[in-house]
Short mmCIF file of C-alpha atoms and ligand atoms in Angstrom, two decimals:
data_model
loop_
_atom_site.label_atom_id
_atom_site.label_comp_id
_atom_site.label_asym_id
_atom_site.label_seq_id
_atom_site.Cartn_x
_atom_site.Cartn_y
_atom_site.Cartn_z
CA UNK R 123 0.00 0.00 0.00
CA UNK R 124 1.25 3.41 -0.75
CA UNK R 125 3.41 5.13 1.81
CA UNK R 126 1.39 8.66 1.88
CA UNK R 127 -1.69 7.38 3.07
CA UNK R 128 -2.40 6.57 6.47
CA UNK R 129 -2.60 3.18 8.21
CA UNK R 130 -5.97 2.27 8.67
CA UNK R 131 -7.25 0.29 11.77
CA UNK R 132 -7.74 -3.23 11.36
CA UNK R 133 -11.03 -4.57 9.73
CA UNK R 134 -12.52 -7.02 12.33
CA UNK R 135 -13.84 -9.02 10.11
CA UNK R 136 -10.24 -9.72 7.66
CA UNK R 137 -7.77 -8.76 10.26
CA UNK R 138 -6.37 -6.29 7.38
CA UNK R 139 -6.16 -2.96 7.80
CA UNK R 140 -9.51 -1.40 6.63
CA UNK R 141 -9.24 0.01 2.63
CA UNK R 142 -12.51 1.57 1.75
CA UNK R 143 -15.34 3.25 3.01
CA UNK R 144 -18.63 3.64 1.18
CA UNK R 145 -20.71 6.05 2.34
CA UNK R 146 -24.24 5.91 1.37
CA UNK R 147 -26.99 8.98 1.91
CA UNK R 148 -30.35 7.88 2.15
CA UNK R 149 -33.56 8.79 2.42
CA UNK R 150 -36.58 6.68 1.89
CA UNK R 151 -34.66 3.97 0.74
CA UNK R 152 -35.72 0.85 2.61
CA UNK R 153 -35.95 -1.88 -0.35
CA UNK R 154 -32.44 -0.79 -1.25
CA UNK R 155 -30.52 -1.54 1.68
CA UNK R 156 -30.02 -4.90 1.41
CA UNK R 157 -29.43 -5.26 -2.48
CA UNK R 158 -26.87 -2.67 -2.37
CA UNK R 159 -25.18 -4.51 0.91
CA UNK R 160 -25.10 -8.18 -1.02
CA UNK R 161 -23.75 -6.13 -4.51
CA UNK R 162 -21.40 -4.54 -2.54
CA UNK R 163 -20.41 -7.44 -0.70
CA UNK R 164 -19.63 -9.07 -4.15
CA UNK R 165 -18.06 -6.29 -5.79
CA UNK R 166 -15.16 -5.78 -2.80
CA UNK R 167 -14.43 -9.15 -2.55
CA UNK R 168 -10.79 -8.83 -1.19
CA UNK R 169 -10.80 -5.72 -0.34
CA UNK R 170 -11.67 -4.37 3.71
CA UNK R 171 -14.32 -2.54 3.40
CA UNK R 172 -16.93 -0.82 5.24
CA UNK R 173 -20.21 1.18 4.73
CA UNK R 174 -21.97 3.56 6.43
CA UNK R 175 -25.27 4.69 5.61
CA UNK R 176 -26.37 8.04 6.51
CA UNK R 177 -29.95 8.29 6.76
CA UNK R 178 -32.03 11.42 7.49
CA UNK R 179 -34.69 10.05 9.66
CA UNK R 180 -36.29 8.02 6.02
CA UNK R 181 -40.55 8.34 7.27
CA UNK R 182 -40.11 4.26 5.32
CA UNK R 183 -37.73 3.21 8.40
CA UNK R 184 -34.82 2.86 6.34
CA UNK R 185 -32.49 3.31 9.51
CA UNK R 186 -34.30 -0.22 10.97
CA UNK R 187 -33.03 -1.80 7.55
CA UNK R 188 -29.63 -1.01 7.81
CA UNK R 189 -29.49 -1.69 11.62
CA UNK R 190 -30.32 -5.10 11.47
CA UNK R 191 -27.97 -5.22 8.68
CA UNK R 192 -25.15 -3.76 11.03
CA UNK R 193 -26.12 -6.23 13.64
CA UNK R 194 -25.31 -9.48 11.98
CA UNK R 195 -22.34 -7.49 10.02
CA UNK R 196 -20.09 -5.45 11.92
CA UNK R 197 -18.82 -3.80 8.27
CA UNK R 198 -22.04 -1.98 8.16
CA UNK R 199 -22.78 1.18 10.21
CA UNK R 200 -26.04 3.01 10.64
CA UNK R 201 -26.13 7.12 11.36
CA UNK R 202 -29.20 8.62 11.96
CA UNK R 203 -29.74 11.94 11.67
CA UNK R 204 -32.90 13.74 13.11
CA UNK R 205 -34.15 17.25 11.88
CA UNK R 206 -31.75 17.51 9.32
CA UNK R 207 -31.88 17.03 5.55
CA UNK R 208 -29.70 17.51 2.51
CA UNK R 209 -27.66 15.15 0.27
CA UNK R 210 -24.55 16.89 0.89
CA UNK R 211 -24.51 17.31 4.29
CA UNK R 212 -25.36 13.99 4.98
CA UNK R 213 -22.22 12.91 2.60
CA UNK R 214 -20.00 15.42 4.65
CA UNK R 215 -21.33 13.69 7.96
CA UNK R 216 -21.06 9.79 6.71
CA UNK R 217 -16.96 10.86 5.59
CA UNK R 218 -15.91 12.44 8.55
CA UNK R 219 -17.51 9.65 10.32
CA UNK R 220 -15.37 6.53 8.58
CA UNK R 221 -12.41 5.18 9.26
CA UNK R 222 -10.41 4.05 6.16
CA UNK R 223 -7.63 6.23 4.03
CA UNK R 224 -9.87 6.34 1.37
CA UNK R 225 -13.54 6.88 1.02
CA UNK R 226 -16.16 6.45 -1.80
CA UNK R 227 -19.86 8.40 -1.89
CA UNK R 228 -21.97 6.13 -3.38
CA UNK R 229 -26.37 6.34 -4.18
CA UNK R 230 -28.34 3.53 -2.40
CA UNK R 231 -30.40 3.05 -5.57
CA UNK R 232 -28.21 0.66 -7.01
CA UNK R 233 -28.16 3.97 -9.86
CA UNK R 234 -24.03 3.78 -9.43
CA UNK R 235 -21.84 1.03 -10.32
CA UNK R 236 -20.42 -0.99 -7.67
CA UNK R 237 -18.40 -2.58 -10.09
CA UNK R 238 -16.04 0.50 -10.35
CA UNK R 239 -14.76 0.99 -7.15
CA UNK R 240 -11.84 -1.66 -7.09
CA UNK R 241 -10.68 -0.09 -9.92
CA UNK R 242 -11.12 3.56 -8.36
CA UNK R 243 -9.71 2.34 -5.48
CA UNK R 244 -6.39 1.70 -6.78
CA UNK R 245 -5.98 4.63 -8.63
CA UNK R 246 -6.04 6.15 -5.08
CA UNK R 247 -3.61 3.40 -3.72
CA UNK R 248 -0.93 3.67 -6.17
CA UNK R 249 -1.05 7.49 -5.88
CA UNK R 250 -2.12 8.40 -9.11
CA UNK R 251 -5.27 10.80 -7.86
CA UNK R 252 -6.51 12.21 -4.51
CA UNK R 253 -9.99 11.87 -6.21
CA UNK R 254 -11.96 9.56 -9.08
CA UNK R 255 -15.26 10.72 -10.58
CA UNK R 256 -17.51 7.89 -11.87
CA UNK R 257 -18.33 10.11 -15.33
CA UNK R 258 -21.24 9.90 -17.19
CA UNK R 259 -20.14 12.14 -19.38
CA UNK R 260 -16.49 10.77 -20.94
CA UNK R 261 -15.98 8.39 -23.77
CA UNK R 262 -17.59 4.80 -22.32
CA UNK R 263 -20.06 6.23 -19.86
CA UNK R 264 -23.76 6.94 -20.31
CA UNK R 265 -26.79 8.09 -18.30
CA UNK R 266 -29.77 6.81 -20.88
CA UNK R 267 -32.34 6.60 -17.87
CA UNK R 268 -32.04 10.18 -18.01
CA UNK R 269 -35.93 12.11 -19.57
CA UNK R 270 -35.08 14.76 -21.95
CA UNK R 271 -35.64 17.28 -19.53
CA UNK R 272 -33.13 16.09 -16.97
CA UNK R 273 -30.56 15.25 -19.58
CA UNK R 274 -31.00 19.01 -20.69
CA UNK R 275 -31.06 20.39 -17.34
CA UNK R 276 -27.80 18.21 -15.97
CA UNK R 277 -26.28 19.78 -19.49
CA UNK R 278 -27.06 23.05 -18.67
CA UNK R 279 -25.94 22.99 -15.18
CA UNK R 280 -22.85 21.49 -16.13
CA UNK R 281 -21.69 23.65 -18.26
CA UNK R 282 -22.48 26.63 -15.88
CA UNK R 283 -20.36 24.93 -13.45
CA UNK R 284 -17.46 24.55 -15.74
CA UNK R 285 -18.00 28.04 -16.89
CA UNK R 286 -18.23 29.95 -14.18
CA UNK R 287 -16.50 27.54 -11.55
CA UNK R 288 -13.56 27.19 -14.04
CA UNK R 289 -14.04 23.27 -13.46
CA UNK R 290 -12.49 21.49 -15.92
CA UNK R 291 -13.84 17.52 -15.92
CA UNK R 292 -16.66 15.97 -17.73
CA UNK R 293 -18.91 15.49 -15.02
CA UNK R 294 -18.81 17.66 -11.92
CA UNK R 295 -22.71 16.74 -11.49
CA UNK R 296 -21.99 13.05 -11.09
CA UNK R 297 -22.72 12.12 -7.12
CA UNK R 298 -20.46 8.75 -7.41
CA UNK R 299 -16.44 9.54 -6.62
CA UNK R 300 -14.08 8.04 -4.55
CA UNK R 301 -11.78 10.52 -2.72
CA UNK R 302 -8.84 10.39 -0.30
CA UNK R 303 -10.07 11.12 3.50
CA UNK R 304 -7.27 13.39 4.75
CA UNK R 305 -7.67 15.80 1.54
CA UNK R 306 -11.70 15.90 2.15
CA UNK R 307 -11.06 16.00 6.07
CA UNK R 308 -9.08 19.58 4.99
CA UNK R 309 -11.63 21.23 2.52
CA UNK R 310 -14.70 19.44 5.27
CA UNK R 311 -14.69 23.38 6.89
CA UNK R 312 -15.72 25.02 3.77
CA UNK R 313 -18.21 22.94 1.89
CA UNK R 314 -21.84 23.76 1.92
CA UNK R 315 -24.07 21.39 3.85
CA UNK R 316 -26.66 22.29 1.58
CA UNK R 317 -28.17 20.77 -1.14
CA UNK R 318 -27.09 18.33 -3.67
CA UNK R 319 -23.65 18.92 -5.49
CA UNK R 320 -21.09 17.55 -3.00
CA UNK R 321 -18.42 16.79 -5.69
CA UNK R 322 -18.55 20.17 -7.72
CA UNK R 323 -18.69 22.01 -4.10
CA UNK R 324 -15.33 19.76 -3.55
CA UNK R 325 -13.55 20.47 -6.90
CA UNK R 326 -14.48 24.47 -6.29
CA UNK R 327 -13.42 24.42 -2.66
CA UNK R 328 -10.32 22.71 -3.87
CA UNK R 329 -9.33 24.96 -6.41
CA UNK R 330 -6.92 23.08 -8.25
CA UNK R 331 -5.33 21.34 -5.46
CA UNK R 332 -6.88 18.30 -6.32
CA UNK R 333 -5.12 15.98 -8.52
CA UNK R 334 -8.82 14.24 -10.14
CA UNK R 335 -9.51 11.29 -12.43
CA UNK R 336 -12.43 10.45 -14.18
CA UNK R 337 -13.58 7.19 -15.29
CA UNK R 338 -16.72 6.24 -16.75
CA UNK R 339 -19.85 4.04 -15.76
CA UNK R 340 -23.38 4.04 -16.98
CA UNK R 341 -25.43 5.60 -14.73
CA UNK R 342 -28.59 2.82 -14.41
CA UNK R 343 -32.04 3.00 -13.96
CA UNK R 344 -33.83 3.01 -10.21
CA UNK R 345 -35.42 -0.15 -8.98
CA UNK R 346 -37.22 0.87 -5.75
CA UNK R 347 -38.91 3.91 -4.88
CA UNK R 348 -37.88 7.47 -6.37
CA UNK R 349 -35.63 10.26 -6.98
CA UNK R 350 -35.49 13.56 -4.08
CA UNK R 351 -34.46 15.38 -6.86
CA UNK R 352 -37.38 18.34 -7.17
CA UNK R 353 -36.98 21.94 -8.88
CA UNK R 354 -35.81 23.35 -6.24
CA UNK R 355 -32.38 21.90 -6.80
CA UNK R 356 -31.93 24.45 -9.25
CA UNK R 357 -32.28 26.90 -6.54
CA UNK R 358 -29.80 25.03 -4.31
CA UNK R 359 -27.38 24.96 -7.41
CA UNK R 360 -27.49 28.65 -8.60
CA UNK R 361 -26.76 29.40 -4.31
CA UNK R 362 -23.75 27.00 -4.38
CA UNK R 363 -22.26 28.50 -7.69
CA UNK R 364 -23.03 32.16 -5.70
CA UNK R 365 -21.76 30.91 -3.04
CA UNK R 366 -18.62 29.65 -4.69
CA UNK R 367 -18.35 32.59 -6.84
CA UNK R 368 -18.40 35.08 -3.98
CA UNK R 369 -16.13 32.76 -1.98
CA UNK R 370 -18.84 32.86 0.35
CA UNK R 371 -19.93 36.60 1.01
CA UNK R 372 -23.04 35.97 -0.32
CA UNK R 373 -25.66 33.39 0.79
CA UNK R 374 -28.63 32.67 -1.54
CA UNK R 375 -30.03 32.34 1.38
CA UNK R 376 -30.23 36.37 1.96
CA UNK R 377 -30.64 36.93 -1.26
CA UNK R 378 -33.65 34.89 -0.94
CA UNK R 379 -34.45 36.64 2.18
CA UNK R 380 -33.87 39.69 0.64
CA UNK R 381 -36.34 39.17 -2.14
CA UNK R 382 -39.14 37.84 -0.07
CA UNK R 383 -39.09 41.16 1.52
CA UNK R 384 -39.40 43.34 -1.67
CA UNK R 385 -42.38 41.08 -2.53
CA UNK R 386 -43.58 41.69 0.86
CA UNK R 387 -43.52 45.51 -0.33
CA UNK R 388 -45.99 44.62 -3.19
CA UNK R 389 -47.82 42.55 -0.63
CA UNK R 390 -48.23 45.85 1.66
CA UNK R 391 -49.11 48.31 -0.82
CA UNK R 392 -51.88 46.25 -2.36
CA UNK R 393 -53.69 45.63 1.20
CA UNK R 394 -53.25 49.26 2.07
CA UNK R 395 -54.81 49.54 -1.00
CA UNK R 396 -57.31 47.59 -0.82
CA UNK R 397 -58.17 48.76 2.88
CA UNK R 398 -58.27 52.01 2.04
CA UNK R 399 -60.26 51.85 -1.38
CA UNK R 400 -62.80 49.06 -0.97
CA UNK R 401 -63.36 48.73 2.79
CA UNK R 402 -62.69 52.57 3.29
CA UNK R 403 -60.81 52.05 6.79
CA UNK R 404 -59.48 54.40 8.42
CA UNK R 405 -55.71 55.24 6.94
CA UNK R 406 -53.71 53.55 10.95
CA UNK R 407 -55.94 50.65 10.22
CA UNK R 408 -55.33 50.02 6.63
CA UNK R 409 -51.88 50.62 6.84
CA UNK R 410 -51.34 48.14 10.04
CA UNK R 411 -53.38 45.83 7.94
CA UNK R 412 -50.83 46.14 5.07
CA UNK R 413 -48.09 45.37 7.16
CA UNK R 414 -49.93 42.42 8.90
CA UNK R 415 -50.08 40.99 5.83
CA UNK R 416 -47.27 41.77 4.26
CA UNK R 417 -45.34 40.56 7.52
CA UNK R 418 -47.35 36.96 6.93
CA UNK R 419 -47.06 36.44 3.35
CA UNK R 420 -42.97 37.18 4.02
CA UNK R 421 -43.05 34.61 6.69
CA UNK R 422 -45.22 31.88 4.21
CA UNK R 423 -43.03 32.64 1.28
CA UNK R 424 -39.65 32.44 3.79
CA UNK R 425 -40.98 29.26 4.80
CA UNK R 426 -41.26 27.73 1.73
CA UNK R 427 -38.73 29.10 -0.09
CA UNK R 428 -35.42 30.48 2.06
CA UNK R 429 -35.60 27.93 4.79
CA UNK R 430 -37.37 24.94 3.55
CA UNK R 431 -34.67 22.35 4.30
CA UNK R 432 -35.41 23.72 7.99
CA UNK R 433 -39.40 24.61 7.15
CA UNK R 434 -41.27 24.76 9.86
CA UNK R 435 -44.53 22.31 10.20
CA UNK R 436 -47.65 22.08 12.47
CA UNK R 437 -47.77 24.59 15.72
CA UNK R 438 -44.11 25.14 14.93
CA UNK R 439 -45.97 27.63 12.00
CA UNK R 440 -47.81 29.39 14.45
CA UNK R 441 -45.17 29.72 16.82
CA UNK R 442 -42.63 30.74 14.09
CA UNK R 443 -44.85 33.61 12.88
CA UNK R 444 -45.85 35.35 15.95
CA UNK R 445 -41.98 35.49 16.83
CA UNK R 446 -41.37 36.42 13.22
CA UNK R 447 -43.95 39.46 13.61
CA UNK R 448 -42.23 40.40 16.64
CA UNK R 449 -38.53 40.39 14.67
CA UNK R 450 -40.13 42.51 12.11
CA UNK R 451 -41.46 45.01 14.68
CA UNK R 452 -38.10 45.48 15.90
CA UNK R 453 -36.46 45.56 12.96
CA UNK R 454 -38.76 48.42 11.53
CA UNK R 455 -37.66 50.29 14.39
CA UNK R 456 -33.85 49.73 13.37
CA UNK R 457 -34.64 51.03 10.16
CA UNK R 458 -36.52 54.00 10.59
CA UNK R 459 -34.05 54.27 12.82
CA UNK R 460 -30.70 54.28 10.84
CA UNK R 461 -32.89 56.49 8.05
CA UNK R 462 -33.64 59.17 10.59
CA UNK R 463 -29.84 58.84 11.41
CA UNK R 464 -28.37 59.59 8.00
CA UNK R 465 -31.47 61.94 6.80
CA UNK R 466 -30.28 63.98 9.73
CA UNK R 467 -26.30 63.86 8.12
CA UNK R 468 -27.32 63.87 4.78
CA UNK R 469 -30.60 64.74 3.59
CA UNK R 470 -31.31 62.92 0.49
CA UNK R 471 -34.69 61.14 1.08
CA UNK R 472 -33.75 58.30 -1.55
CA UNK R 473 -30.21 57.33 0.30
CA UNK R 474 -31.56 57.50 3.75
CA UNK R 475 -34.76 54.95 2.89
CA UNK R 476 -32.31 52.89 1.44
CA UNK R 477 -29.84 52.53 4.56
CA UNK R 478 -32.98 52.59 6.39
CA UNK R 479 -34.36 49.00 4.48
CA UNK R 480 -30.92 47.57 4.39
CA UNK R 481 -30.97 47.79 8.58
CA UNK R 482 -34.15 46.31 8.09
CA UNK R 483 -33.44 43.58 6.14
CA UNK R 484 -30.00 42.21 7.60
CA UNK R 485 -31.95 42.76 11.17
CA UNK R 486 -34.56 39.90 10.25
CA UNK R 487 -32.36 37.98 8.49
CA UNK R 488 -30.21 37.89 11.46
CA UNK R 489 -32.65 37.81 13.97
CA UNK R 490 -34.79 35.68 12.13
CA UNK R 491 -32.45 32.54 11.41
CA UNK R 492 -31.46 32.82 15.18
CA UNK R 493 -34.77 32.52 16.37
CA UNK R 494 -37.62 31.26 14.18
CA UNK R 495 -35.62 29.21 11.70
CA UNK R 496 -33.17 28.19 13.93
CA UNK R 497 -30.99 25.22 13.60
CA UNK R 498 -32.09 22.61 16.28
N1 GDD M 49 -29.43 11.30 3.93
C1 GDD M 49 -30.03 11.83 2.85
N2 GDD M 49 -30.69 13.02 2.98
N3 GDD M 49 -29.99 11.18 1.68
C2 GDD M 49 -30.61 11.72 0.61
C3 GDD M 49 -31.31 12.94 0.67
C4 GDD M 49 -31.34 13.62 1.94
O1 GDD M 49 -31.93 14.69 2.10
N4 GDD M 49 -31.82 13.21 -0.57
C5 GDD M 49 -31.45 12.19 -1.35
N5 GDD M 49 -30.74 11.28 -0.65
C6 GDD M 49 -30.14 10.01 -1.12
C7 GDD M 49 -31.11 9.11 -1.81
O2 GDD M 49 -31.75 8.25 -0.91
C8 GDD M 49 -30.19 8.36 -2.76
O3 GDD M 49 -29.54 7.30 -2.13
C9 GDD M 49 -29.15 9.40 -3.13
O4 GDD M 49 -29.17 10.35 -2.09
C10 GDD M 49 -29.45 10.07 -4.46
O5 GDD M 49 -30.74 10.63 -4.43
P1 GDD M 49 -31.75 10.51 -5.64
O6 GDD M 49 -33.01 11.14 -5.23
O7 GDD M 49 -31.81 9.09 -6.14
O8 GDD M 49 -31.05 11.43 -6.71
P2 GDD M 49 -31.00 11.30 -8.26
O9 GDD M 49 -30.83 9.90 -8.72
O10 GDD M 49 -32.16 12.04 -8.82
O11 GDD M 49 -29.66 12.12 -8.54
C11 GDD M 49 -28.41 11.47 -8.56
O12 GDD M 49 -27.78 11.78 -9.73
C12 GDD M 49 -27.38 13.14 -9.88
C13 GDD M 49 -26.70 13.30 -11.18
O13 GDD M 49 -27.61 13.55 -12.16
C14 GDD M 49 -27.53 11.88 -7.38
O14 GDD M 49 -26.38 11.06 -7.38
C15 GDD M 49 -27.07 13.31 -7.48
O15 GDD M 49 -26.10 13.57 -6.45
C16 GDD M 49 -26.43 13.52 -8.81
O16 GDD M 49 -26.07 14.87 -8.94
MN1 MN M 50 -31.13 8.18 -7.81
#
């Protein structure tokens, strides 16, 4: 085994040191567990190897699956997390969690190639990459279970990626690679725990100090139950490539924020509006009406939108919004505030409303993500 990577600690099962790790996300993936366990099994013949499933509290039990699987087989480890989702963050977690020099990421619906990872594997034993993308995209690999509509979105995304990013391989998309633990344990501090694109939020964090392979596999067709991929991906893409971009000063998640509040200005006008015109209320009335509602439909839209891998559910709702209207409150304070502040220095109307709403906004973001979305 090559001299730069670590020793490993000894497999129980083989008495050799352990090799691999295989760490597999899921969620809602009960029927896979065991197939991908037996192909596994057969595929690293020879080789210690372990896997640990990281499963986000699946609603189908998955986590009972692979528990009684990691009672009979002391290769297989269960983590389960609780309130938390996200692809990547689960990957991130199931890495720093395994034990062996070198570590594969790997979908439990048999959709990657087991077959692969000896040979990815020794590309990272003799030294010859810190990381090996399974490719759809290079001469020998395919993904023809792809719809027209995801082919031509995974395109387009790609090719954003590589021309923004500056990433140069075929497939920065693909979620099967293979990577060296002590290289990931370095860039762990910097990658995004949300959303889905683990390996292109590697090769950007890396920025060229990765020495990556690609080789290619055929990206199969899903036997049990179905893809988490929804539209919102996109959003959780376009952040990551911000995010990247910006080297982090800017979170789609404010941006987000940020927008929900200038619809929440739309939102207010038309119910002062419509207070004042059609139910002829009193102008303190209409205009507390406006905010109410401009202050709920911000929350709703937040909800959905800015925090929904944390969206609240049930009385959480109710509880959420009245603290949310309280944030607000305070926060409109802060900004007519700061605008009374520089109107007095400086009085341009337009600048002084505009450091008055920027107060505003980065006060309930703030405030907001400490105490109604926070992380539990
Ligand atoms: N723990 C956890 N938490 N696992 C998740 C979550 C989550 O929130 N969402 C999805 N997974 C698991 C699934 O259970 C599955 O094992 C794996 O992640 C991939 O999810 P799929 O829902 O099957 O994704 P896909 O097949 O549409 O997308 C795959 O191909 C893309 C390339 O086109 C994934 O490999 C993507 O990462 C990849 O970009
Ligand atoms: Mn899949």
């Amino acid at each position: 085994m090559n001299e730069a990577i670590r020793p490993a600690p000894v497999d129980p099962s083989t008495g050799m040191p352990r090799q691999l790790s295989v760490v597999v996300p899921t969620f809602n993936e009960r029927d896979n567990v065991v197939a991908l366990y037996r192909k596994l099994s057969a595929a690293l013949t020879g080789i210690a190897w372990e896997a640990i499933y990281v499963d986000d509290n699946s609603p189908d039990g998955t986590f009972d699956v692979v528990r009684k699987l990691a009672a009979i087989d002391p290769r297989v480890r269960c983590i389960r997390r609780i309130g938390r989702r996200g692809l990547s963050g689960a990957c991130i977690e199931g890495i720093l969690a395994s034990s062996a020099p070198c570590t594969a990421v790997m979908d439990a619906d048999l959709q990657h190639d087991e077959t692969r990872l000896p040979k990815m594997l020794a590309l990272l034993e003799s030294d010859a990459a810190d990381l090996v993308v399974g490719s759809r995209y290079i001469e020998g690999g395919s993904a023809d279970s792809f719809d027209k509509q995801r082919a031509g979105f995974s395109m387009l995304a790609t090719s954003v990626a590589k021309r923004l990013l500056h990433i140069e391989i075929a497939d920065p998309m693909s979620g099967f690679f293979m990577i060296r633990r002590d290289r990931f344990e370095q860039l762990a501090p910097e990658l995004s725990i949300q959303g889905f694109k683990i390996l292109l939020d590697v090769i950007a964090t890396a920025r060229g100090a990765l020495r990556v392979t690609e080789i290619p596999f055929t990206f199969g067709s899903r036997l049990h139950g179905e893809s988490k991929l929804d539209s919102m991906v996109a959003l959780d893409f376009l952040g990551l490539v911000l995010a990247k971009l910006t080297r982090d000063a800017v979170s789609l998640r404010f941006l987000l924020f940020a927008l929900v509040g200038s619809v929440g200005v739309v939102v207010h006008f038309a119910g002062l509006f419509v207070a004042l015109d059609a139910l002829r209320w009193p102008f303190p009335h209409s205009q507390a009406f406006g905010a109410v509602l401009a202050m709920t439909s911000n929350f709703l839209l937040n909800n959905f939108l800015t925090y929904r891998d944390q969206r609240l559910k049930g009385i959480g709702i109710l509880r959420g919004l009245l603290v949310f209207y309280l944030v607000c409150s305070v926060g409109l304070l802060a900004n007519v505030g700061v605008a009374f502040s520089v109107y007095n220095q400086e009085p341009i109307w337009w600048l002084a409303g505009a450091a008055g709403a920027l107060m505003g906004v980065v006060w309930n973001y703030a405030v907001s993500s400490l105490f109604v979305w926070r992380r539990r």
